[in-house]
Coordinates of C-alpha atoms and ligand atoms in Angstrom, one line a residue:
X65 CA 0.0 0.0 0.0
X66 CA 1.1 3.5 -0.6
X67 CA 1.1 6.2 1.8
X68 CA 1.0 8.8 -0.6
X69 CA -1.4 10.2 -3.1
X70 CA -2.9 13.4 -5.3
X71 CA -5.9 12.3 -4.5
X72 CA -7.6 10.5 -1.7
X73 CA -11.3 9.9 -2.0
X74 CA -13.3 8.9 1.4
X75 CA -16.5 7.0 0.4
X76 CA -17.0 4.8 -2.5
X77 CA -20.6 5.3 -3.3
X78 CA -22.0 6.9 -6.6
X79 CA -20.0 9.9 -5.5
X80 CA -16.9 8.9 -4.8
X81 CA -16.2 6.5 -6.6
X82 CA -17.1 8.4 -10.0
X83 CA -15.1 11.1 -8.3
X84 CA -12.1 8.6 -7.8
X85 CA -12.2 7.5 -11.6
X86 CA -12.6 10.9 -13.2
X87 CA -9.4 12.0 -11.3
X88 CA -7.5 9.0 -12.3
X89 CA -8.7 10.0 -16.0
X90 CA -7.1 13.4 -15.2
X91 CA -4.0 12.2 -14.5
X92 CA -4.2 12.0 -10.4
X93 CA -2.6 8.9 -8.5
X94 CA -6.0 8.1 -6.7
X95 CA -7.1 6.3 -3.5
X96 CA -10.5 5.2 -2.9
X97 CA -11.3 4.6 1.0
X98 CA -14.2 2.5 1.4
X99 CA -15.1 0.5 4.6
X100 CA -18.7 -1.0 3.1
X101 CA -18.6 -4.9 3.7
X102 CA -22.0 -5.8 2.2
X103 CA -23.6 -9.7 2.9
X104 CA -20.0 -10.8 3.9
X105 CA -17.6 -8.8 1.3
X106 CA -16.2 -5.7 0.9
X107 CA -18.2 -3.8 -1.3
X108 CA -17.9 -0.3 -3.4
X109 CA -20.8 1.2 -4.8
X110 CA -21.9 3.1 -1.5
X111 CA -26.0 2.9 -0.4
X112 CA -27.1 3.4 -3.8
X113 CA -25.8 0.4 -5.5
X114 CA -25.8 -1.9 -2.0
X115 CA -29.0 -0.6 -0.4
X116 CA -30.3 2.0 -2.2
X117 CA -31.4 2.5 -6.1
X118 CA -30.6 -0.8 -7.3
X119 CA -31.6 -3.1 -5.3
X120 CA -35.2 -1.2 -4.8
X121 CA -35.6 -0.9 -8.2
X122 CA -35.1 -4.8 -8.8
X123 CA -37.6 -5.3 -6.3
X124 CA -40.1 -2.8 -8.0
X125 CA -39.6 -4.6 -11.4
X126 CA -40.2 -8.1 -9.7
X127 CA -43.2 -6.6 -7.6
X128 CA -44.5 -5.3 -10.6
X129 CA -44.2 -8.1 -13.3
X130 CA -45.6 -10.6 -10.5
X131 CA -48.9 -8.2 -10.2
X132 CA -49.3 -7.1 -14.2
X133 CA -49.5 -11.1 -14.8
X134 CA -51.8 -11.5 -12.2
X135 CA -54.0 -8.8 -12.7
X136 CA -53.5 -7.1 -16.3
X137 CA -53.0 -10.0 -18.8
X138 CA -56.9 -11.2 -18.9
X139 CA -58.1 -7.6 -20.5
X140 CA -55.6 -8.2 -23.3
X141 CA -56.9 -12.2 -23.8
X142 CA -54.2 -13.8 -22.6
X143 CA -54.5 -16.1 -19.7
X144 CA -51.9 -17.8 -17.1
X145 CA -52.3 -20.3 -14.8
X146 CA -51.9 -20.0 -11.1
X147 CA -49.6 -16.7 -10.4
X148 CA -47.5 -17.2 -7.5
X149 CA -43.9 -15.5 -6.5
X150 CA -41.2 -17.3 -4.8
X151 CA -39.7 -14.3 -2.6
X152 CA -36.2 -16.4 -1.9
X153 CA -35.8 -16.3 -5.6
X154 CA -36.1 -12.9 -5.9
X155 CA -34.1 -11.5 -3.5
X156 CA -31.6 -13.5 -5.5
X157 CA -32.2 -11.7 -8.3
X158 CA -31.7 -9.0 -6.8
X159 CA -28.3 -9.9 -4.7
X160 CA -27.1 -11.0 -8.3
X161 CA -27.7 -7.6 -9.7
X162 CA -26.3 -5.7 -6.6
X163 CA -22.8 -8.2 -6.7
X164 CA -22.8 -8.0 -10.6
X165 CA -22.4 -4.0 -10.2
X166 CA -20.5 -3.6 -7.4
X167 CA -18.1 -6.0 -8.7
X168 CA -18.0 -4.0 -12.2
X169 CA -17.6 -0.8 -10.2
X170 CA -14.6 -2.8 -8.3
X171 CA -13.1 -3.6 -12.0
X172 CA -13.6 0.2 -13.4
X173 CA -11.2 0.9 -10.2
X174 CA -8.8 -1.5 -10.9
X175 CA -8.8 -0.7 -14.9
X176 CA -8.3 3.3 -13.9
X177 CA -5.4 2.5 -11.5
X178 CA -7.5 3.3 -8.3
X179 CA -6.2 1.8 -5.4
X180 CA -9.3 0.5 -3.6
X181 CA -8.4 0.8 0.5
X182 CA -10.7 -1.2 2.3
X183 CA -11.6 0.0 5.5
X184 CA -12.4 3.3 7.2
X185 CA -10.6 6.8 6.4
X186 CA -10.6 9.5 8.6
X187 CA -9.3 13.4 8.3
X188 CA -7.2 14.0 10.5
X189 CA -5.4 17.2 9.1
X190 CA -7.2 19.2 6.1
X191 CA -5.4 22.7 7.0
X192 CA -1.8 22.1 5.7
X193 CA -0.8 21.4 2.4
X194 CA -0.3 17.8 2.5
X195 CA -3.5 16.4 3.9
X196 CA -3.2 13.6 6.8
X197 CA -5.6 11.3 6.7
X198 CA -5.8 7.9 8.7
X199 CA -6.5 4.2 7.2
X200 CA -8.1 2.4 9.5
X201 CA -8.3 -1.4 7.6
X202 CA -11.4 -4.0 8.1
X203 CA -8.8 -5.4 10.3
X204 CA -8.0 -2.5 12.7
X205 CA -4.7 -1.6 10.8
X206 CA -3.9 2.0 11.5
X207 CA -1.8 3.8 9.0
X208 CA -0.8 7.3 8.2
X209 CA -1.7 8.7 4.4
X210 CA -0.8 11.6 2.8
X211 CA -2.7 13.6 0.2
X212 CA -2.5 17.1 -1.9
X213 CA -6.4 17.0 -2.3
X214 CA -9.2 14.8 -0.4
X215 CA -12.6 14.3 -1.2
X216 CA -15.3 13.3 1.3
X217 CA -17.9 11.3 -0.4
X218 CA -19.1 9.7 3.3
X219 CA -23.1 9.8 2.3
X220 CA -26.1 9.2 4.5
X221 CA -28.0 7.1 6.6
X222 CA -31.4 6.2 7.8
X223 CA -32.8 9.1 10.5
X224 CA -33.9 7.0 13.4
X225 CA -36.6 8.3 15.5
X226 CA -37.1 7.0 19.4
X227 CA -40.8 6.5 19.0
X228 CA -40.0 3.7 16.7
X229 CA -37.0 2.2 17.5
X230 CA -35.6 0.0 14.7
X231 CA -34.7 -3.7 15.9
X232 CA -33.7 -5.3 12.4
X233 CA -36.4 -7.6 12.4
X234 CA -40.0 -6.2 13.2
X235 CA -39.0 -3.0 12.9
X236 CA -36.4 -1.8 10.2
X237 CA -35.2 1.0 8.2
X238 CA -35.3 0.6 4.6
X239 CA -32.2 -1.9 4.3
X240 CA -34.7 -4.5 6.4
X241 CA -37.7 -3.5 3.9
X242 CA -35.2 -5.2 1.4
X243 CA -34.6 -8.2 2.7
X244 CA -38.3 -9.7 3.9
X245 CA -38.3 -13.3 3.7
X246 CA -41.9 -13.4 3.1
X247 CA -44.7 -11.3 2.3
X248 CA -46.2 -9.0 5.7
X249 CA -50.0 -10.0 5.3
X250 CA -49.7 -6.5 7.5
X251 CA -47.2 -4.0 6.8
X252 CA -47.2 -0.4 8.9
X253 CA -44.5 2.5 7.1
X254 CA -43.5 5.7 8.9
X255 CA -42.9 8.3 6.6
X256 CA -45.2 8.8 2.9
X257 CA -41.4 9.9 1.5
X258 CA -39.7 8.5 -1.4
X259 CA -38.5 5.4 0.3
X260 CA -42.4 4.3 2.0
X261 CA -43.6 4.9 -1.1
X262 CA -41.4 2.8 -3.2
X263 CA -41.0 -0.1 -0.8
X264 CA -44.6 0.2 0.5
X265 CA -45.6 -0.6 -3.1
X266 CA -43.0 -3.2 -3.4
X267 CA -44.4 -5.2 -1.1
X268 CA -48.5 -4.1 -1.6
X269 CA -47.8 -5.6 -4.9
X270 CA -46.7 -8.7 -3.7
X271 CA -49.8 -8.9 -1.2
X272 CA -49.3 -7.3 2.0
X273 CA -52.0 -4.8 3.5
X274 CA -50.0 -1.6 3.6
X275 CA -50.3 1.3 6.0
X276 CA -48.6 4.3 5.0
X277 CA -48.1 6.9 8.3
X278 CA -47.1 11.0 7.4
X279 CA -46.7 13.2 10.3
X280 CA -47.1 16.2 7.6
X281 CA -50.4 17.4 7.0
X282 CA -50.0 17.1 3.1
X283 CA -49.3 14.3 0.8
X284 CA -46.2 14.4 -1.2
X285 CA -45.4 18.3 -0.2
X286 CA -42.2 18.6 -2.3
X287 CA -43.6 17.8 -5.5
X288 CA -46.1 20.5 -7.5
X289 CA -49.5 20.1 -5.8
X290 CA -51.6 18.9 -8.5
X291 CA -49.1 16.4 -9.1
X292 CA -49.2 15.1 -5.6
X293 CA -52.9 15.1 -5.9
X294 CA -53.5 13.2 -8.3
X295 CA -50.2 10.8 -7.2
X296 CA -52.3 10.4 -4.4
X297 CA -55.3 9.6 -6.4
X298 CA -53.6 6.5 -8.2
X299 CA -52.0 4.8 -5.1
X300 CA -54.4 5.0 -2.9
X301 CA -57.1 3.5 -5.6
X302 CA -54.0 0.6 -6.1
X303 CA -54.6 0.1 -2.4
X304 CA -52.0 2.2 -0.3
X305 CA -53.6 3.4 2.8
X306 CA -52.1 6.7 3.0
X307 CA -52.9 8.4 6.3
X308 CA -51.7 12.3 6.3
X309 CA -51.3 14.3 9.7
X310 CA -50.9 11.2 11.7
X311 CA -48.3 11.1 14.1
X312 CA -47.0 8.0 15.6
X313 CA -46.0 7.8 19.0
X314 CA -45.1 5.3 19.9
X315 CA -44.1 1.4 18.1
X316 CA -43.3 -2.0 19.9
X317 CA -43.0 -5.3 19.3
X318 CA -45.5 -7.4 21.6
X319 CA -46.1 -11.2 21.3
X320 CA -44.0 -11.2 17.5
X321 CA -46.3 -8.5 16.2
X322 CA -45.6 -4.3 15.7
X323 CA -48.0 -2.4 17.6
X324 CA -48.0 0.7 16.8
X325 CA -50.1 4.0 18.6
X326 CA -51.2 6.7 16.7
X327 CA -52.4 10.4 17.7
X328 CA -54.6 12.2 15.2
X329 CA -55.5 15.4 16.5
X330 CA -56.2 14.2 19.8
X331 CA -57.3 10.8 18.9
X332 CA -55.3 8.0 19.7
X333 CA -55.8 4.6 18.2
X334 CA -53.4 1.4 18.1
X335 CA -53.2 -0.9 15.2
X336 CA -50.9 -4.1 14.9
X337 CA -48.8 -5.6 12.1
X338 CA -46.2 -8.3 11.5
X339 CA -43.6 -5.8 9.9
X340 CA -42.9 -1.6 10.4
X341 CA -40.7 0.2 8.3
X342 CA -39.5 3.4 9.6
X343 CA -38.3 6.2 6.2
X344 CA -38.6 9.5 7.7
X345 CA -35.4 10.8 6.0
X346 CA -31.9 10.1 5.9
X347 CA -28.8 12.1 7.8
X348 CA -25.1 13.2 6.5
X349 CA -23.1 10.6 8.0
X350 CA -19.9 12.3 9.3
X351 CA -18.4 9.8 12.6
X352 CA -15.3 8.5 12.2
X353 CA -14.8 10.6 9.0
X354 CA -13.7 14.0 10.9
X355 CA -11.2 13.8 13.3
X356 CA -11.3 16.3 16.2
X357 CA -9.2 19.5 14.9
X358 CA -9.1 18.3 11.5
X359 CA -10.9 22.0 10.7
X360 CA -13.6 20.8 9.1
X361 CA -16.7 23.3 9.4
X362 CA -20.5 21.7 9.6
X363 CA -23.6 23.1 9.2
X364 CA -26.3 23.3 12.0
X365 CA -27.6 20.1 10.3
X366 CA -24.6 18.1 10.4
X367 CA -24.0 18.5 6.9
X368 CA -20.2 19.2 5.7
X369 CA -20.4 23.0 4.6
X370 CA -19.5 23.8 1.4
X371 CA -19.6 26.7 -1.7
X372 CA -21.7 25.9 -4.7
X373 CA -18.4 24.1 -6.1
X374 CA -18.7 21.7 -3.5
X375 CA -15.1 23.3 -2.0
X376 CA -14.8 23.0 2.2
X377 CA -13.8 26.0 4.1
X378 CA -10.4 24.2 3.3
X379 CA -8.5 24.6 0.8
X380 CA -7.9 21.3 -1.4
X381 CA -10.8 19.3 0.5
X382 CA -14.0 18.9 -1.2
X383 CA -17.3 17.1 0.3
X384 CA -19.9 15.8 -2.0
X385 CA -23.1 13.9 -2.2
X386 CA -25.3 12.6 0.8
X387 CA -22.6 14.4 2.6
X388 CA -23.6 18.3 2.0
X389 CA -26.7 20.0 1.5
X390 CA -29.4 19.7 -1.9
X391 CA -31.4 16.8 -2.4
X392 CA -30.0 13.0 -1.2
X393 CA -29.8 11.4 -5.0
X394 CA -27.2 9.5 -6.5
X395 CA -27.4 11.3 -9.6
X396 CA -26.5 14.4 -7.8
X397 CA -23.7 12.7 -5.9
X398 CA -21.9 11.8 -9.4
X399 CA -22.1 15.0 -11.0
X400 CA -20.7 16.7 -7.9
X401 CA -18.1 14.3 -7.8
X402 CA -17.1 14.9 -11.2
X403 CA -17.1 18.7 -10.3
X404 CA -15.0 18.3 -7.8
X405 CA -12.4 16.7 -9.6
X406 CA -12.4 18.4 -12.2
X407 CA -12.0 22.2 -9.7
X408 CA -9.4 20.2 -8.6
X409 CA -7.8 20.2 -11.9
X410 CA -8.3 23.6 -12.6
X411 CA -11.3 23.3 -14.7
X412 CA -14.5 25.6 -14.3
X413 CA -16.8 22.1 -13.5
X414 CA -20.7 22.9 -12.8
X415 CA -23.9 21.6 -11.5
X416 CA -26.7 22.7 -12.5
X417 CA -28.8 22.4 -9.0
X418 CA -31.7 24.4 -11.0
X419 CA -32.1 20.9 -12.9
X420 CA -32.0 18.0 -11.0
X421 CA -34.5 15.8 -11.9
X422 CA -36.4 13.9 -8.7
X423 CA -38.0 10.4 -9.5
X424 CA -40.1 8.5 -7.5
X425 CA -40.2 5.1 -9.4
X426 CA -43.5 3.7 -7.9
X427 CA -46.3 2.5 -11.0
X428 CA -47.0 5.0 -12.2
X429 CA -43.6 6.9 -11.8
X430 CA -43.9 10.8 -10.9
X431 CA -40.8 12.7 -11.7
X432 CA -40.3 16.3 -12.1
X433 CA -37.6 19.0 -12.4
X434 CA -37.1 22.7 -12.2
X435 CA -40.1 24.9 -10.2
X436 CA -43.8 23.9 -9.1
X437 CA -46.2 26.0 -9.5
X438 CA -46.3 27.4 -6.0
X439 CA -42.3 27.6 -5.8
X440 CA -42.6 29.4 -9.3
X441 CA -45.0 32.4 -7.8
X442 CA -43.0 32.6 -4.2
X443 CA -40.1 33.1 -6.3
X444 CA -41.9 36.4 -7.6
X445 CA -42.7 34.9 -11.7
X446 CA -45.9 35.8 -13.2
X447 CA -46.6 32.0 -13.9
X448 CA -48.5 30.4 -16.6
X449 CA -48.8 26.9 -16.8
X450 CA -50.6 24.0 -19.2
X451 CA -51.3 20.3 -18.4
X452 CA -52.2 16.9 -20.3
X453 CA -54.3 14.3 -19.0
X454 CA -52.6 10.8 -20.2
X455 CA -56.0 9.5 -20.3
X456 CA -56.2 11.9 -24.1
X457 CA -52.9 10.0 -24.8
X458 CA -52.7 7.2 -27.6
X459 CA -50.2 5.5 -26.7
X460 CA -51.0 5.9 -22.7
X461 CA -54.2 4.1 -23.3
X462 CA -53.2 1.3 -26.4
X463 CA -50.7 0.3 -22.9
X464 CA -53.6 0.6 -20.8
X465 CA -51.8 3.4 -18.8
X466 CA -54.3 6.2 -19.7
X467 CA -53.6 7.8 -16.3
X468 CA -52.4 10.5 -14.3
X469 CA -50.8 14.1 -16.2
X470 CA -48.0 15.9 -17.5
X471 CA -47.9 19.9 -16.3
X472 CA -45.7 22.4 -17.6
X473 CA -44.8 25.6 -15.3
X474 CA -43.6 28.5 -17.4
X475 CA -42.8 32.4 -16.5
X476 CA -45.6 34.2 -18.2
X477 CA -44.2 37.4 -19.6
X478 CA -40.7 35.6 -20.9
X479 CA -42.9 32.1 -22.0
X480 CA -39.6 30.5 -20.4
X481 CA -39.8 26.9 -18.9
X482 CA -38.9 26.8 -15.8
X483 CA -40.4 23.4 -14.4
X484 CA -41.9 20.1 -16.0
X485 CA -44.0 17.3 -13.6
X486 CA -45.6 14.4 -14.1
X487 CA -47.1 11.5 -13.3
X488 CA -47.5 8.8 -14.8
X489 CA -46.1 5.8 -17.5
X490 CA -41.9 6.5 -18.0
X491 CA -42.7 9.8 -16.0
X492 CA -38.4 9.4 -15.4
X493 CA -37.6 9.2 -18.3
X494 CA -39.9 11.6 -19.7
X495 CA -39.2 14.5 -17.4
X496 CA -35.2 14.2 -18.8
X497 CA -36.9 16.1 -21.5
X498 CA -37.7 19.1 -19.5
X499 CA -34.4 19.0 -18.4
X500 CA -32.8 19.5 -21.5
X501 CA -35.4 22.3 -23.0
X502 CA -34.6 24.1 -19.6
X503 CA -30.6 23.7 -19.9
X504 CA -31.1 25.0 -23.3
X505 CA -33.3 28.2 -21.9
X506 CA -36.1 27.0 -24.3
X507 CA -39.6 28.4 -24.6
X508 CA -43.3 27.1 -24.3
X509 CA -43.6 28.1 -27.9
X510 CA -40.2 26.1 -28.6
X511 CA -42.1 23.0 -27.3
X512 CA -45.2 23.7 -29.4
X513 CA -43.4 24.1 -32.7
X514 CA -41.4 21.0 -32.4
X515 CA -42.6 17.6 -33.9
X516 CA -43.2 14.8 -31.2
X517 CA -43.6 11.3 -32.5
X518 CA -47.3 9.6 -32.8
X519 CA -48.2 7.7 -31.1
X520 CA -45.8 8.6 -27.9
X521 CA -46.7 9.1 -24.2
X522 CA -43.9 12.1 -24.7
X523 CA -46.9 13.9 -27.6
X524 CA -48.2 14.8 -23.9
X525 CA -45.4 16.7 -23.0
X526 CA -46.2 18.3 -26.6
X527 CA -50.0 18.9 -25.7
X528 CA -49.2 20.1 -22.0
X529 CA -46.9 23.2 -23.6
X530 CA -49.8 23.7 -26.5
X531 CA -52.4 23.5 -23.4
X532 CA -50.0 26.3 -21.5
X533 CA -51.5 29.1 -23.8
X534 CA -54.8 27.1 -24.5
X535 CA -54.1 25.0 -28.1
X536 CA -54.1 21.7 -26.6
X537 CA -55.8 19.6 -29.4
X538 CA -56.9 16.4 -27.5
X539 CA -58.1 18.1 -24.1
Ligands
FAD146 P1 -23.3 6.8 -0.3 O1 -23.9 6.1 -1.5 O2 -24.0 6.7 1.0 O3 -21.8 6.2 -0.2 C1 -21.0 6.6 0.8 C2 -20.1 5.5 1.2 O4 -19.1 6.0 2.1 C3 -20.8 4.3 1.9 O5 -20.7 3.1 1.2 C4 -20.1 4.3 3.3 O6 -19.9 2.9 3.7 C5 -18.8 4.9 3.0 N1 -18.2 5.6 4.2 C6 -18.8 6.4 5.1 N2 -17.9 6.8 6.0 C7 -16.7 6.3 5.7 C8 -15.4 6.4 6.2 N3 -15.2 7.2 7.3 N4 -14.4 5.7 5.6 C9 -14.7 4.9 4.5 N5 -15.9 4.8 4.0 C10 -16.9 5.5 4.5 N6 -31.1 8.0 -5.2 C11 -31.4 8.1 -6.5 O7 -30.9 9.0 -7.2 N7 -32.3 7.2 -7.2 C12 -32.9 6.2 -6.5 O8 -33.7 5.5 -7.1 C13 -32.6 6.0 -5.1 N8 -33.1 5.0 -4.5 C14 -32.8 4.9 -3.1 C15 -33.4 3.8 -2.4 C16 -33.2 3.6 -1.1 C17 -33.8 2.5 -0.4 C18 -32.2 4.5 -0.5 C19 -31.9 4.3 1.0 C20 -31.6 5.5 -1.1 C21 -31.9 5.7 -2.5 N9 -31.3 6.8 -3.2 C22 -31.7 6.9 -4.5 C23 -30.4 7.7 -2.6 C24 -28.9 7.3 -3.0 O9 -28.7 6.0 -2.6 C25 -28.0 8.3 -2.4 O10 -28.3 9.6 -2.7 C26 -26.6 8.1 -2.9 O11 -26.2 6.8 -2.6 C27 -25.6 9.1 -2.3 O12 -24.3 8.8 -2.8 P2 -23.0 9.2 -1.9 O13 -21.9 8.8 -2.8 O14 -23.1 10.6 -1.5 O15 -23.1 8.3 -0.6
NAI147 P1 -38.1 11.5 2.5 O1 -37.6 12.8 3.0 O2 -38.4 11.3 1.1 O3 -39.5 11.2 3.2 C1 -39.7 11.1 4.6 C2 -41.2 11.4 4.9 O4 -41.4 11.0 6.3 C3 -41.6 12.8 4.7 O5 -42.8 12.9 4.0 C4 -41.7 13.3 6.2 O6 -42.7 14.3 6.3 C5 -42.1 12.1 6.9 N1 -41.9 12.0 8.3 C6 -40.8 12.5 8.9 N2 -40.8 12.3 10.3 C7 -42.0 11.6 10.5 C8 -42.6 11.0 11.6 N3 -42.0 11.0 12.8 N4 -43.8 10.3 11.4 C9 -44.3 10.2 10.2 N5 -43.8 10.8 9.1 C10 -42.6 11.4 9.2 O7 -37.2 10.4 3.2 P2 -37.1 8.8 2.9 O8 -38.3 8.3 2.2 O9 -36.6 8.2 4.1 O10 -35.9 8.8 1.8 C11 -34.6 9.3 2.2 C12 -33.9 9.9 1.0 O11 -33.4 8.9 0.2 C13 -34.9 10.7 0.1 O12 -35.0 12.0 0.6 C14 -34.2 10.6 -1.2 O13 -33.3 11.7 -1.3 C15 -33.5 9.3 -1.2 N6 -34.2 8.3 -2.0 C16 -34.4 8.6 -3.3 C17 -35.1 7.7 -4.1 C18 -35.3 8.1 -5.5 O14 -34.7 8.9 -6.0 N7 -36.2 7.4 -6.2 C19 -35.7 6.5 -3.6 C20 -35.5 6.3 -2.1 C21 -34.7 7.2 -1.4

């Protein structure tokens, strides 16, 4: 092992690791610091590909195929015998996809020259001009390594709340809500965020009654309100109990089962199931990553502090990802990495926070980026905006997916896009276009003049910018 590098990263998830590569490309000797051991091996790829996106996502493709063959195949004439899902199987789907991508992400280090330290890395000294920093290996080995730049890429991890105290088993956080050897007949979720609903539908597919607990009075408050309306609409007729304003206070396990005591406004009420996830957020995970005096500044939050550049208050130490403030996405985490890097080298790197797309990938997906409609008017723009019912959409309804909408939010008096939402069929995908009109400063009227394919769910993206100044066709 070396005890000297350009570059040493500290966290090999989405961000660091793409962080580690990209300086490696540059020219950088490169260390990678990762102490993840996932299901018995060390593993790069961070939460995302371990935990996180991944692993979800295989489960939401799974959950979904098993209950479109159950329920959807009839209407279109086809029929199936008995529909059953072996859960053990699928989990090992899903374990092969996680070890085939860490392992790839383990060879794209290799095949860049990163040397891939496994174990824990700490700062110890960011101030001078050769960085300390401390390996700690899997093992306990302790040594000293030297760096001109460091990066920490040290992400997140599950907010745990005392009222529901997670126990790995009956009560988990969303790593647990992975792993379920077989289907809750009764599952309870804290928190109506990304992660309860992605994993609450998961496993509603598959069978299980699902109960779906938000402190906040309104569903879905980050996204553009009639988007969350109408999100709500479509999961709770799929079955998700969504209850708003309802406050847990308290969850234990009694006789193998969760009970879990609710107060709404006043009224308490207890209700029992055989599994409880708790998602109400995820925090910057800093221990063992900052040594005492290593000058380091955090926010009130615990976030590392940083400039729009993603620099530290120190010079040559950059912090990235889960680690700093803006949304907790993995996209995100990559393109700041790459930044960083890039700074390093004395490049004039971006990101482009005004265009980070958000995804939720339940069925249908609801995506957006840029401003909602209420953000748009706090921020002081004379707004106009035009939307487009998928159930007018061809190709929505010849998949029978004629639901939910596509919205456009535009500054009146410029025409200039400033945010597209939707939800519904490939809403991910779909909202990438928004992204690019916006990067490209386009129009309403640049929308309407183009030529969309027929028949395409993205003609509603079309229709939605027509339907902005009232020339929708099919509305
Ligand atoms: P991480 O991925 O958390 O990686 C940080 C790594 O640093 C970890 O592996 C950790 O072990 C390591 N580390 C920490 N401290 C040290 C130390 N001192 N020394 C050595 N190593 C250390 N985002 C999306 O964009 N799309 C999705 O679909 C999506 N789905 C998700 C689903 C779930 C269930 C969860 C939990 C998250 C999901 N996310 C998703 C969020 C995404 O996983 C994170 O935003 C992303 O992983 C952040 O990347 P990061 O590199 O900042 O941190
Ligand atoms: P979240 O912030 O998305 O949602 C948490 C929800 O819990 C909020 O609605 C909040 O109001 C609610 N809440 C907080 N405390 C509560 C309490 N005591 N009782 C009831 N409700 C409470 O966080 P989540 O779902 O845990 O996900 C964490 C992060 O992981 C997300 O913010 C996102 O950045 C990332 N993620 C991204 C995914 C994606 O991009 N598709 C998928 C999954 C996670």
């Amino acid at each position: 092992m070396k005890n000297s590098y350009d570059l040493v990263v500290i966290g090999g998830g989405p961000g660091g690791y793409e962080a580690a590569i990209r300086g490696a490309q540059l020219g950088f000797s490169v260390a990678c610091i990762e102490k993840r051991v996932h299901k018995g091996e060390p593993a790069l790829g961070g939460t995302c590909l371990n935990v996180g996106c991944i692993p979800s996502k295989a489960l939401l493709d799974s959950s979904h195929r098993y209950e479109a063959t159950k329920h959807e195949l009839a209407e279109h004439g086809i029929t199936t015998g008995d529909v059953n899902i072996d859960i053990a199987k699928m989990l090992e789907r899903k374990d092969a996809i996680v070890k085939g991508l860490t392992a790839g992400v383990a060879g794209l280090l290799k095949g860049n020259g990163v040397d891939w330290l496994q174990g824990w890395g700490t700062l110890v000294d960011g101030k001078s001009a050769e960085k300390q920093v401390k390996f700690t290996s899997l093992e306990g080995e302790e040594s000293a390594i030297t760096a001109k730049y460091v990066i920490l890429a040290a992400g997140s991890v599950p907010i745990e709340i005392p009222v529901a105290k997670t126990d790995g088993e009956y009560i988990v956080d969303s790593t647990g809500a992975l792993e379920f050897a077989e289907v809750p007949k009764r599952l309870g979720v804290i928190g109506a965020g990304v992660i309860g609903l992605e994993l609450g539908s998961v496993w509603r597919r598959l069978g299980a009654e699902v109960v779906v607990y938000e402190a906040m009075p309104e569903f879905l408050a980050v996204a553009d309100k009639e988007i969350s309306k109408e999100a709500a609409k479509l999961l709770k007729k799929q079955g998700l109990d969504i209850r708003v304003d309802t406050k847990v206070t308290n969850a234990e396990v009694v006789n193998g089962e969760v009970v879990v005591t609710t107060d709404v406004k006043g009224e308490v009420k207890t209700e029992t199931f055989d599994k409880l996830i708790v998602c109400v957020g995820r925090r910057a995970y800093s221990e063992k990553l900052l040594a005492e005096g290593c000058g380091i500044e955090l926010t009130e939050r615990g976030l590392v502090a940083v400039d729009d550049q993603c620099k530290t208050n120190l010079d040559g130490v950059y912090a990235i990802g889960d680690l700093v403030r803006g949304p907790m996405l993995a996209h995100k985490a990559m393109e700041e990495g790459m930044m960083a890097v890039e700074r390093i080298h004395g490049e004039k790197a971006q990101v482009n926070y005004d265009t980070i797309i958000s995804v939720i990938y339940t069925h249908p997906e609801i995506a957006w980026v840029g401003l909602t409609e209420e953000a748009a008017i706090a921020k002081g723009h004379e707004v106009k905006t035009g939307t487009f019912s998928l159930a007018a959409n061809g190709r929505a309804l010849a998949q029978g997916e004629g639901m939910g909408l596509v919205k456009v939010v535009a500054d009146a008096k410029t025409d200039r896009l400033l945010g597209m939402h939707m939800v519904g069929v490939g809403a991910g995908d779909i909202v990438h276009q928004g992204m690019i009109a916006m990067e490209f400063v386009s129009s309403i009227e640049d929308l309407q003049l183009m030529t969309f394919a027929h028949p395409t769910v993205s003609e509603a993206v079309h229709e939605a910018a027509l339907s902005a100044d009232g020339r929708a066709i099919h509305a």
